[in-house]
Amino acid sequence: MIVALTLALAIFAPDPVAARAVGDQILSAGQADGVFENVTDSDDIRLHHRASGMICRFEADAARNSVRIYPVRPGVRSRGDDVGCGTSPGAVYTVYATRYRPEWSEKTAMAQAVQEIEAVWTEVQRLDIAAPPGAADVGFGAFRGRHPNGQLLSTVILVRQIGPWTFKMRASGPPDQAEDLARSAAERFAAQIPHALAVSR
């Protein structure tokens, strides 16, 4: 009995070494060393965006774990000022941190996010659902539409401005599960964006 219990604990025990190795692979694939740092210390993979304080979280077995550093362009002056982290443990979640100069408002960021959906999706409809718990102080929108790949999906947007940084969450999933998707996205968003005092200018 003791031997069996010990074996079971070993199988399900967190493996921070393996998780950290996966985090290193995500960083390497995204050519993100220096912009992100691997702060994984358990089986929860965590990559820290140095400039904004955002902590991207990944599950090792989730599909399409990635970090991206978007190009410098007008309004985004430095490498690392516009980044995103994506993962798809079932639904697809992407969280972004962007330092626009001059700074954007939450209203502007939300309007741009909606425009991006409407530019590439079809049959887009705004859904009349309430902001999920924990999202009362962030910009929120929910939609249903047809993705360019042909799938009919629900998608939600959450936006929060903290200091000079615009944080945004996009999540997409089954068309009949928008409320569940919104709750999950809000929980993930809250766990990844930084406390206001930790944000640098």
CSV table of C-alpha atoms in Angstrom, one decimal:
chain,number,residue,atom,x,y,z
A,1,MET,CA,0.0,0.0,0.0
A,2,ILE,CA,2.8,2.4,1.0
A,3,VAL,CA,4.7,1.6,-2.2
A,4,ALA,CA,1.7,2.2,-4.4
A,5,LEU,CA,0.9,5.5,-2.7
A,6,THR,CA,4.5,6.6,-3.1
A,7,LEU,CA,4.4,5.7,-6.8
A,8,ALA,CA,1.2,7.6,-7.3
A,9,LEU,CA,2.6,10.7,-5.6
A,10,ALA,CA,5.7,10.5,-7.8
A,11,ILE,CA,3.6,10.3,-11.0
A,12,PHE,CA,1.4,13.3,-10.1
A,13,ALA,CA,4.0,15.4,-8.3
A,14,PRO,CA,4.8,18.8,-9.9
A,15,ASP,CA,8.0,18.7,-12.0
A,16,PRO,CA,9.4,22.2,-12.1
A,17,VAL,CA,12.5,21.1,-14.0
A,18,ALA,CA,10.5,19.7,-16.9
A,19,ALA,CA,8.1,22.7,-16.8
A,20,ARG,CA,11.0,25.2,-16.8
A,21,ALA,CA,12.5,23.3,-19.8
A,22,VAL,CA,9.2,23.8,-21.7
A,23,GLY,CA,9.2,27.5,-20.8
A,24,ASP,CA,12.8,27.8,-22.2
A,25,GLN,CA,11.5,26.1,-25.4
A,26,ILE,CA,8.7,28.7,-25.7
A,27,LEU,CA,11.1,31.5,-25.2
A,28,SER,CA,13.5,30.2,-27.8
A,29,ALA,CA,10.8,29.6,-30.4
A,30,GLY,CA,9.6,33.1,-30.0
A,31,GLN,CA,13.1,34.6,-29.9
A,32,ALA,CA,12.0,36.3,-26.7
A,33,ASP,CA,15.1,36.0,-24.5
A,34,GLY,CA,15.8,39.4,-22.9
A,35,VAL,CA,12.2,40.6,-23.4
A,36,PHE,CA,10.7,37.7,-21.3
A,37,GLU,CA,12.3,35.8,-18.5
A,38,ASN,CA,11.4,32.3,-17.4
A,39,VAL,CA,10.2,32.4,-13.8
A,40,THR,CA,8.8,28.9,-13.6
A,41,ASP,CA,9.2,27.3,-10.2
A,42,SER,CA,6.4,24.7,-10.3
A,43,ASP,CA,4.6,22.7,-13.0
A,44,ASP,CA,2.8,26.0,-13.9
A,45,ILE,CA,4.9,27.5,-16.7
A,46,ARG,CA,5.3,31.2,-16.2
A,47,LEU,CA,7.1,33.7,-18.4
A,48,HIS,CA,7.6,37.2,-17.1
A,49,HIS,CA,7.5,40.2,-19.5
A,50,ARG,CA,10.1,42.4,-18.0
A,51,ALA,CA,8.9,45.8,-19.2
A,52,SER,CA,5.2,45.6,-18.3
A,53,GLY,CA,5.2,43.0,-15.4
A,54,MET,CA,2.8,40.7,-17.2
A,55,ILE,CA,3.1,37.0,-16.3
A,56,CYS,CA,2.2,34.6,-19.1
A,57,ARG,CA,1.0,31.2,-17.9
A,58,PHE,CA,1.0,28.0,-19.8
A,59,GLU,CA,0.1,24.4,-19.3
A,60,ALA,CA,2.8,22.0,-20.7
A,61,ASP,CA,0.3,19.9,-22.6
A,62,ALA,CA,-1.7,22.8,-24.1
A,63,ALA,CA,-1.5,23.2,-27.9
A,64,ARG,CA,0.2,26.1,-29.5
A,65,ASN,CA,1.9,27.7,-26.5
A,66,SER,CA,3.7,30.7,-27.8
A,67,VAL,CA,5.1,34.2,-27.2
A,68,ARG,CA,5.4,36.8,-29.9
A,69,ILE,CA,7.2,40.1,-30.1
A,70,TYR,CA,5.5,42.4,-32.6
A,71,PRO,CA,7.5,44.8,-34.8
A,72,VAL,CA,8.4,48.3,-33.9
A,73,ARG,CA,6.2,50.8,-35.8
A,74,PRO,CA,4.7,54.2,-35.5
A,75,GLY,CA,3.3,54.4,-31.9
A,76,VAL,CA,5.4,51.4,-30.7
A,77,ARG,CA,8.9,52.7,-30.3
A,78,SER,CA,11.0,49.8,-28.9
A,79,ARG,CA,11.4,46.1,-29.2
A,80,GLY,CA,9.3,44.5,-26.5
A,81,ASP,CA,6.8,47.3,-26.3
A,82,ASP,CA,4.2,45.1,-28.1
A,83,VAL,CA,4.0,41.4,-27.1
A,84,GLY,CA,1.5,38.6,-26.9
A,85,CYS,CA,1.3,35.1,-25.3
A,86,GLY,CA,-1.0,32.5,-26.8
A,87,THR,CA,-2.2,29.1,-25.6
A,88,SER,CA,-5.1,26.8,-26.4
A,89,PRO,CA,-6.1,24.4,-23.7
A,90,GLY,CA,-9.4,23.8,-25.4
A,91,ALA,CA,-10.4,27.4,-26.2
A,92,VAL,CA,-7.8,29.8,-27.6
A,93,TYR,CA,-6.5,32.5,-25.3
A,94,THR,CA,-4.1,35.3,-26.2
A,95,VAL,CA,-3.0,38.0,-23.8
A,96,TYR,CA,-1.2,41.2,-25.0
A,97,ALA,CA,0.8,44.0,-23.4
A,98,THR,CA,1.4,47.1,-25.5
A,99,ARG,CA,3.0,50.4,-24.6
A,100,TYR,CA,1.6,52.9,-27.1
A,101,ARG,CA,3.2,56.3,-27.4
A,102,PRO,CA,1.2,58.5,-27.0
A,103,GLU,CA,-0.8,56.3,-24.6
A,104,TRP,CA,-4.1,54.8,-25.6
A,105,SER,CA,-7.3,54.7,-23.7
A,106,GLU,CA,-9.3,51.5,-22.9
A,107,LYS,CA,-12.0,52.8,-25.2
A,108,THR,CA,-9.5,53.2,-28.1
A,109,ALA,CA,-8.0,49.8,-27.5
A,110,MET,CA,-11.4,48.1,-27.4
A,111,ALA,CA,-12.5,49.9,-30.6
A,112,GLN,CA,-9.4,48.7,-32.4
A,113,ALA,CA,-9.9,45.1,-31.1
A,114,VAL,CA,-13.5,45.1,-32.5
A,115,GLN,CA,-12.3,46.5,-35.8
A,116,GLU,CA,-9.8,43.7,-36.1
A,117,ILE,CA,-12.5,41.1,-35.6
A,118,GLU,CA,-14.8,42.8,-38.1
A,119,ALA,CA,-12.0,43.1,-40.7
A,120,VAL,CA,-11.4,39.4,-40.9
A,121,TRP,CA,-14.4,37.6,-39.5
A,122,THR,CA,-17.8,37.4,-41.1
A,123,GLU,CA,-21.4,37.3,-39.7
A,124,VAL,CA,-20.1,39.1,-36.6
A,125,GLN,CA,-22.8,39.8,-33.9
A,126,ARG,CA,-22.3,41.4,-30.5
A,127,LEU,CA,-23.6,39.2,-27.7
A,128,ASP,CA,-25.6,40.7,-24.9
A,129,ILE,CA,-24.0,39.0,-21.9
A,130,ALA,CA,-22.9,40.6,-18.7
A,131,ALA,CA,-19.2,41.1,-17.8
A,132,PRO,CA,-18.1,38.1,-15.8
A,133,PRO,CA,-17.2,38.4,-12.1
A,134,GLY,CA,-13.8,40.1,-11.7
A,135,ALA,CA,-14.1,42.0,-14.9
A,136,ALA,CA,-16.2,44.9,-13.6
A,137,ASP,CA,-13.3,47.3,-13.9
A,138,VAL,CA,-12.1,46.3,-17.4
A,139,GLY,CA,-13.4,46.9,-20.9
A,140,PHE,CA,-15.4,43.9,-22.0
A,141,GLY,CA,-17.1,42.8,-25.2
A,142,ALA,CA,-18.5,39.4,-26.4
A,143,PHE,CA,-19.2,38.4,-30.0
A,144,ARG,CA,-20.2,35.5,-32.2
A,145,GLY,CA,-19.0,35.2,-35.8
A,146,ARG,CA,-17.4,33.1,-38.4
A,147,HIS,CA,-13.6,32.8,-38.2
A,148,PRO,CA,-11.6,33.0,-41.5
A,149,ASN,CA,-11.1,29.2,-41.2
A,150,GLY,CA,-14.8,28.8,-41.6
A,151,GLN,CA,-15.6,27.9,-37.9
A,152,LEU,CA,-18.5,29.6,-36.2
A,153,LEU,CA,-17.1,30.8,-32.8
A,154,SER,CA,-17.7,33.0,-29.9
A,155,THR,CA,-15.0,35.4,-29.0
A,156,VAL,CA,-14.5,37.8,-26.1
A,157,ILE,CA,-12.3,40.8,-25.5
A,158,LEU,CA,-11.1,42.2,-22.2
A,159,VAL,CA,-9.0,45.4,-22.0
A,160,ARG,CA,-7.4,47.2,-19.1
A,161,GLN,CA,-5.1,50.3,-19.1
A,162,ILE,CA,-2.5,50.3,-16.3
A,163,GLY,CA,0.0,53.2,-16.4
A,164,PRO,CA,1.4,53.4,-19.9
A,165,TRP,CA,0.5,49.8,-20.7
A,166,THR,CA,-2.6,48.5,-22.6
A,167,PHE,CA,-3.4,44.9,-21.6
A,168,LYS,CA,-5.8,42.9,-23.7
A,169,MET,CA,-7.2,39.4,-23.7
A,170,ARG,CA,-8.8,37.7,-26.7
A,171,ALA,CA,-10.4,34.3,-26.2
A,172,SER,CA,-12.3,32.2,-28.8
A,173,GLY,CA,-14.3,29.1,-28.3
A,174,PRO,CA,-17.5,27.2,-29.1
A,175,PRO,CA,-20.4,29.5,-30.2
A,176,ASP,CA,-22.8,28.2,-27.6
A,177,GLN,CA,-20.4,28.7,-24.6
A,178,ALA,CA,-19.8,32.4,-24.7
A,179,GLU,CA,-20.5,33.0,-21.0
A,180,ASP,CA,-18.3,30.1,-19.8
A,181,LEU,CA,-15.5,31.4,-22.2
A,182,ALA,CA,-15.9,34.9,-20.8
A,183,ARG,CA,-15.5,33.7,-17.2
A,184,SER,CA,-12.5,31.7,-18.0
A,185,ALA,CA,-10.9,34.5,-20.0
A,186,ALA,CA,-11.5,37.0,-17.1
A,187,GLU,CA,-9.9,34.6,-14.6
A,188,ARG,CA,-6.9,34.1,-16.9
A,189,PHE,CA,-6.6,37.9,-17.6
A,190,ALA,CA,-6.7,38.8,-13.9
A,191,ALA,CA,-4.0,36.2,-13.1
A,192,GLN,CA,-1.6,37.5,-15.8
A,193,ILE,CA,-1.8,41.3,-15.8
A,194,PRO,CA,0.3,43.0,-13.1
A,195,HIS,CA,-0.6,45.1,-10.1
A,196,ALA,CA,-0.7,48.7,-11.0
A,197,LEU,CA,2.2,49.6,-8.8
A,198,ALA,CA,4.5,47.1,-10.5
A,199,VAL,CA,4.1,48.7,-14.0
A,200,SER,CA,7.1,50.7,-15.3
A,201,ARG,CA,7.0,53.7,-17.6
